[in-house]
Amino acid sequence: KAVVSTQSTGERQLSEMFMKLPSKRELPDYYQLIKKPIDLKKIKQGISQHRYRSLEDMASDFYLMFKNAQEYNVDGSQIFMDSVALYSVFTQTYEDLQKGEAGPQDKEAKKEGGGEKSAARDGEEGDVKVEAEAAVEDVAMEQQPAAE
């Protein structure tokens, strides 16, 4: 959810071009150059169908999606730059998850003296779906423009 709702400071949804792969009819060369195409729709399906055995498996699909965008698109193009921004935010969120800091809501809880993990992240250690969804939500929260 977070990657999907991530917006630029101009409130443009950065993930829009990553939601669905380009059609083979419109961009046949994409499928010649990119050997493992993947989009957010496939990643979300993988999360909901419990196809990922670990957070690392899920993260590798995110990183593949960003790498594909950067390989196919011209450096400096809008989609290339969006992939760089989303990569950076996802990487930070993923690192926070590995350290046990899931995101802004956990950091806020620590400031308030709670320090506990959010209820959504409690439970079995192996629940990749909950952690993956939390990572995706955290990415979006970090990219929301500040209210003025």
PDB file of C-alpha atoms in Angstrom:
ATOM      1  CA  LYS A   1       0.000   0.000   0.000  1.00  0.00           C
ATOM      2  CA  ALA A   2       2.787   2.387   0.873  1.00  0.00           C
ATOM      3  CA  VAL A   3       4.720   2.111  -2.364  1.00  0.00           C
ATOM      4  CA  VAL A   4       1.463   2.402  -4.259  1.00  0.00           C
ATOM      5  CA  SER A   5       0.445   5.621  -2.510  1.00  0.00           C
ATOM      6  CA  THR A   6       3.875   7.263  -2.554  1.00  0.00           C
ATOM      7  CA  GLN A   7       3.681  10.768  -3.985  1.00  0.00           C
ATOM      8  CA  SER A   8       6.157  13.387  -5.078  1.00  0.00           C
ATOM      9  CA  THR A   9       6.143  16.845  -3.547  1.00  0.00           C
ATOM     10  CA  GLY A  10       3.826  17.817  -6.417  1.00  0.00           C
ATOM     11  CA  GLU A  11       1.498  15.045  -5.221  1.00  0.00           C
ATOM     12  CA  ARG A  12       2.129  12.888  -8.300  1.00  0.00           C
ATOM     13  CA  GLN A  13       1.911   9.183  -7.513  1.00  0.00           C
ATOM     14  CA  LEU A  14       5.455   7.884  -8.089  1.00  0.00           C
ATOM     15  CA  SER A  15       4.361   4.264  -8.293  1.00  0.00           C
ATOM     16  CA  GLU A  16       1.824   4.749 -11.086  1.00  0.00           C
ATOM     17  CA  MET A  17       4.129   3.477 -13.841  1.00  0.00           C
ATOM     18  CA  PHE A  18       5.113   0.469 -11.694  1.00  0.00           C
ATOM     19  CA  MET A  19       1.582  -0.791 -11.104  1.00  0.00           C
ATOM     20  CA  LYS A  20       1.289  -2.789 -14.309  1.00  0.00           C
ATOM     21  CA  LEU A  21       3.857  -3.921 -16.856  1.00  0.00           C
ATOM     22  CA  PRO A  22       3.737  -2.294 -20.299  1.00  0.00           C
ATOM     23  CA  SER A  23       1.835  -4.236 -22.944  1.00  0.00           C
ATOM     24  CA  LYS A  24       3.886  -6.491 -25.198  1.00  0.00           C
ATOM     25  CA  ARG A  25       2.159  -4.911 -28.183  1.00  0.00           C
ATOM     26  CA  GLU A  26       3.150  -1.354 -27.241  1.00  0.00           C
ATOM     27  CA  LEU A  27       6.691  -2.094 -26.033  1.00  0.00           C
ATOM     28  CA  PRO A  28       7.884  -5.434 -27.459  1.00  0.00           C
ATOM     29  CA  ASP A  29      11.526  -4.402 -26.995  1.00  0.00           C
ATOM     30  CA  TYR A  30      10.954  -4.152 -23.227  1.00  0.00           C
ATOM     31  CA  TYR A  31      10.420  -7.915 -23.097  1.00  0.00           C
ATOM     32  CA  GLN A  32      13.477  -8.540 -25.267  1.00  0.00           C
ATOM     33  CA  LEU A  33      15.714  -6.488 -22.960  1.00  0.00           C
ATOM     34  CA  ILE A  34      14.129  -7.279 -19.576  1.00  0.00           C
ATOM     35  CA  LYS A  35      14.386 -10.991 -18.839  1.00  0.00           C
ATOM     36  CA  LYS A  36      12.382 -11.005 -15.573  1.00  0.00           C
ATOM     37  CA  PRO A  37       9.622  -8.387 -15.824  1.00  0.00           C
ATOM     38  CA  ILE A  38       7.755  -7.658 -12.585  1.00  0.00           C
ATOM     39  CA  ASP A  39       5.321  -4.996 -11.402  1.00  0.00           C
ATOM     40  CA  LEU A  40       3.636  -3.956  -8.157  1.00  0.00           C
ATOM     41  CA  LYS A  41       0.550  -5.968  -9.036  1.00  0.00           C
ATOM     42  CA  LYS A  42       2.620  -9.177  -9.102  1.00  0.00           C
ATOM     43  CA  ILE A  43       4.412  -8.257  -5.878  1.00  0.00           C
ATOM     44  CA  LYS A  44       1.105  -7.547  -4.125  1.00  0.00           C
ATOM     45  CA  GLN A  45      -0.247 -10.893  -5.383  1.00  0.00           C
ATOM     46  CA  GLY A  46       2.859 -12.617  -4.051  1.00  0.00           C
ATOM     47  CA  ILE A  47       2.322 -11.031  -0.640  1.00  0.00           C
ATOM     48  CA  SER A  48      -1.387 -11.880  -0.436  1.00  0.00           C
ATOM     49  CA  GLN A  49      -0.813 -15.449  -1.670  1.00  0.00           C
ATOM     50  CA  HIS A  50       2.082 -16.025   0.772  1.00  0.00           C
ATOM     51  CA  ARG A  51       4.545 -16.790  -2.043  1.00  0.00           C
ATOM     52  CA  TYR A  52       7.413 -15.062  -0.286  1.00  0.00           C
ATOM     53  CA  ARG A  53       9.277 -17.246   2.192  1.00  0.00           C
ATOM     54  CA  SER A  54      11.141 -14.307   3.704  1.00  0.00           C
ATOM     55  CA  LEU A  55      11.382 -10.540   3.653  1.00  0.00           C
ATOM     56  CA  GLU A  56      14.522 -10.952   1.563  1.00  0.00           C
ATOM     57  CA  ASP A  57      12.520 -12.759  -1.148  1.00  0.00           C
ATOM     58  CA  MET A  58       9.996  -9.942  -1.256  1.00  0.00           C
ATOM     59  CA  ALA A  59      12.694  -7.262  -1.225  1.00  0.00           C
ATOM     60  CA  SER A  60      14.498  -8.928  -4.124  1.00  0.00           C
ATOM     61  CA  ASP A  61      11.358  -8.512  -6.266  1.00  0.00           C
ATOM     62  CA  PHE A  62      11.131  -4.825  -5.351  1.00  0.00           C
ATOM     63  CA  TYR A  63      14.805  -4.352  -6.201  1.00  0.00           C
ATOM     64  CA  LEU A  64      14.340  -6.266  -9.484  1.00  0.00           C
ATOM     65  CA  MET A  65      11.438  -3.976 -10.417  1.00  0.00           C
ATOM     66  CA  PHE A  66      13.560  -0.857  -9.776  1.00  0.00           C
ATOM     67  CA  LYS A  67      16.550  -2.363 -11.634  1.00  0.00           C
ATOM     68  CA  ASN A  68      14.349  -3.199 -14.634  1.00  0.00           C
ATOM     69  CA  ALA A  69      13.062   0.391 -14.776  1.00  0.00           C
ATOM     70  CA  GLN A  70      16.585   1.767 -14.647  1.00  0.00           C
ATOM     71  CA  GLU A  71      17.868  -0.686 -17.248  1.00  0.00           C
ATOM     72  CA  TYR A  72      15.120   0.016 -19.782  1.00  0.00           C
ATOM     73  CA  ASN A  73      14.567   3.746 -19.311  1.00  0.00           C
ATOM     74  CA  VAL A  74      16.947   6.590 -20.066  1.00  0.00           C
ATOM     75  CA  ASP A  75      18.898   7.970 -17.105  1.00  0.00           C
ATOM     76  CA  GLY A  76      17.170  11.193 -16.079  1.00  0.00           C
ATOM     77  CA  SER A  77      13.757  10.237 -17.452  1.00  0.00           C
ATOM     78  CA  GLN A  78      10.760  10.555 -15.104  1.00  0.00           C
ATOM     79  CA  ILE A  79      10.314   6.809 -14.613  1.00  0.00           C
ATOM     80  CA  PHE A  80      14.062   6.334 -14.053  1.00  0.00           C
ATOM     81  CA  MET A  81      14.052   9.061 -11.389  1.00  0.00           C
ATOM     82  CA  ASP A  82      10.877   7.661  -9.791  1.00  0.00           C
ATOM     83  CA  SER A  83      12.543   4.244  -9.550  1.00  0.00           C
ATOM     84  CA  VAL A  84      15.569   5.819  -7.835  1.00  0.00           C
ATOM     85  CA  ALA A  85      13.342   7.618  -5.303  1.00  0.00           C
ATOM     86  CA  LEU A  86      11.232   4.526  -4.581  1.00  0.00           C
ATOM     87  CA  TYR A  87      14.377   2.377  -4.321  1.00  0.00           C
ATOM     88  CA  SER A  88      15.824   4.729  -1.731  1.00  0.00           C
ATOM     89  CA  VAL A  89      12.678   4.837   0.400  1.00  0.00           C
ATOM     90  CA  PHE A  90      12.125   1.092   0.164  1.00  0.00           C
ATOM     91  CA  THR A  91      15.753   0.399   1.102  1.00  0.00           C
ATOM     92  CA  GLN A  92      15.484   2.586   4.204  1.00  0.00           C
ATOM     93  CA  THR A  93      12.216   0.930   5.250  1.00  0.00           C
ATOM     94  CA  TYR A  94      13.673  -2.530   4.646  1.00  0.00           C
ATOM     95  CA  GLU A  95      16.744  -1.698   6.758  1.00  0.00           C
ATOM     96  CA  ASP A  96      14.475  -0.398   9.530  1.00  0.00           C
ATOM     97  CA  LEU A  97      12.522  -3.664   9.450  1.00  0.00           C
ATOM     98  CA  GLN A  98      15.727  -5.656   9.763  1.00  0.00           C
ATOM     99  CA  LYS A  99      16.714  -3.576  12.814  1.00  0.00           C
ATOM    100  CA  GLY A 100      13.269  -4.040  14.319  1.00  0.00           C
ATOM    101  CA  GLU A 101      12.182  -0.476  13.599  1.00  0.00           C
ATOM    102  CA  ALA A 102       9.293  -0.897  11.217  1.00  0.00           C
ATOM    103  CA  GLY A 103       8.735   2.729  10.365  1.00  0.00           C
ATOM    104  CA  PRO A 104       7.455   6.126  11.391  1.00  0.00           C
ATOM    105  CA  GLN A 105       4.763   4.797  13.718  1.00  0.00           C
ATOM    106  CA  ASP A 106       7.328   2.763  15.695  1.00  0.00           C
ATOM    107  CA  LYS A 107       9.713   5.725  15.886  1.00  0.00           C
ATOM    108  CA  GLU A 108       6.812   7.852  17.193  1.00  0.00           C
ATOM    109  CA  ALA A 109       5.986   5.218  19.820  1.00  0.00           C
ATOM    110  CA  LYS A 110       9.605   5.265  21.017  1.00  0.00           C
ATOM    111  CA  LYS A 111       9.500   9.064  21.324  1.00  0.00           C
ATOM    112  CA  GLU A 112       6.387   8.770  23.467  1.00  0.00           C
ATOM    113  CA  GLY A 113       8.147   6.257  25.713  1.00  0.00           C
ATOM    114  CA  GLY A 114       6.252   3.187  24.489  1.00  0.00           C
ATOM    115  CA  GLY A 115       8.962   1.535  22.441  1.00  0.00           C
ATOM    116  CA  GLU A 116       6.751  -1.460  21.699  1.00  0.00           C
ATOM    117  CA  LYS A 117       6.209  -2.850  18.245  1.00  0.00           C
ATOM    118  CA  SER A 118       2.844  -2.012  16.749  1.00  0.00           C
ATOM    119  CA  ALA A 119       0.144  -4.652  17.174  1.00  0.00           C
ATOM    120  CA  ALA A 120       0.182  -5.333  13.442  1.00  0.00           C
ATOM    121  CA  ARG A 121       3.793  -6.505  13.697  1.00  0.00           C
ATOM    122  CA  ASP A 122       3.373  -8.694  16.779  1.00  0.00           C
ATOM    123  CA  GLY A 123       2.808 -12.391  16.379  1.00  0.00           C
ATOM    124  CA  GLU A 124       4.805 -15.083  14.674  1.00  0.00           C
ATOM    125  CA  GLU A 125       8.328 -14.235  13.582  1.00  0.00           C
ATOM    126  CA  GLY A 126       7.749 -15.877  10.216  1.00  0.00           C
ATOM    127  CA  ASP A 127       4.753 -13.818   9.193  1.00  0.00           C
ATOM    128  CA  VAL A 128       6.294 -12.323   6.078  1.00  0.00           C
ATOM    129  CA  LYS A 129       2.951 -11.040   4.818  1.00  0.00           C
ATOM    130  CA  VAL A 130       2.406  -8.736   7.801  1.00  0.00           C
ATOM    131  CA  GLU A 131       5.981  -7.436   7.683  1.00  0.00           C
ATOM    132  CA  ALA A 132       5.879  -7.000   3.902  1.00  0.00           C
ATOM    133  CA  GLU A 133       2.628  -5.071   4.026  1.00  0.00           C
ATOM    134  CA  ALA A 134       4.016  -2.953   6.857  1.00  0.00           C
ATOM    135  CA  ALA A 135       7.136  -2.207   4.805  1.00  0.00           C
ATOM    136  CA  VAL A 136       5.061  -1.143   1.834  1.00  0.00           C
ATOM    137  CA  GLU A 137       2.858   1.077   4.047  1.00  0.00           C
ATOM    138  CA  ASP A 138       5.911   2.646   5.688  1.00  0.00           C
ATOM    139  CA  VAL A 139       7.373   3.561   2.310  1.00  0.00           C
ATOM    140  CA  ALA A 140       4.246   5.542   1.464  1.00  0.00           C
ATOM    141  CA  MET A 141       4.110   7.278   4.829  1.00  0.00           C
ATOM    142  CA  GLU A 142       7.711   8.478   4.465  1.00  0.00           C
ATOM    143  CA  GLN A 143       7.015   9.907   1.012  1.00  0.00           C
ATOM    144  CA  GLN A 144       3.888  11.898   1.913  1.00  0.00           C
ATOM    145  CA  PRO A 145       4.402  15.644   1.453  1.00  0.00           C
ATOM    146  CA  ALA A 146       4.562  17.618   4.678  1.00  0.00           C
ATOM    147  CA  ALA A 147       1.399  19.536   5.543  1.00  0.00           C
ATOM    148  CA  GLU A 148       1.890  23.280   5.336  1.00  0.00           C
TER     149      GLU A 148
END
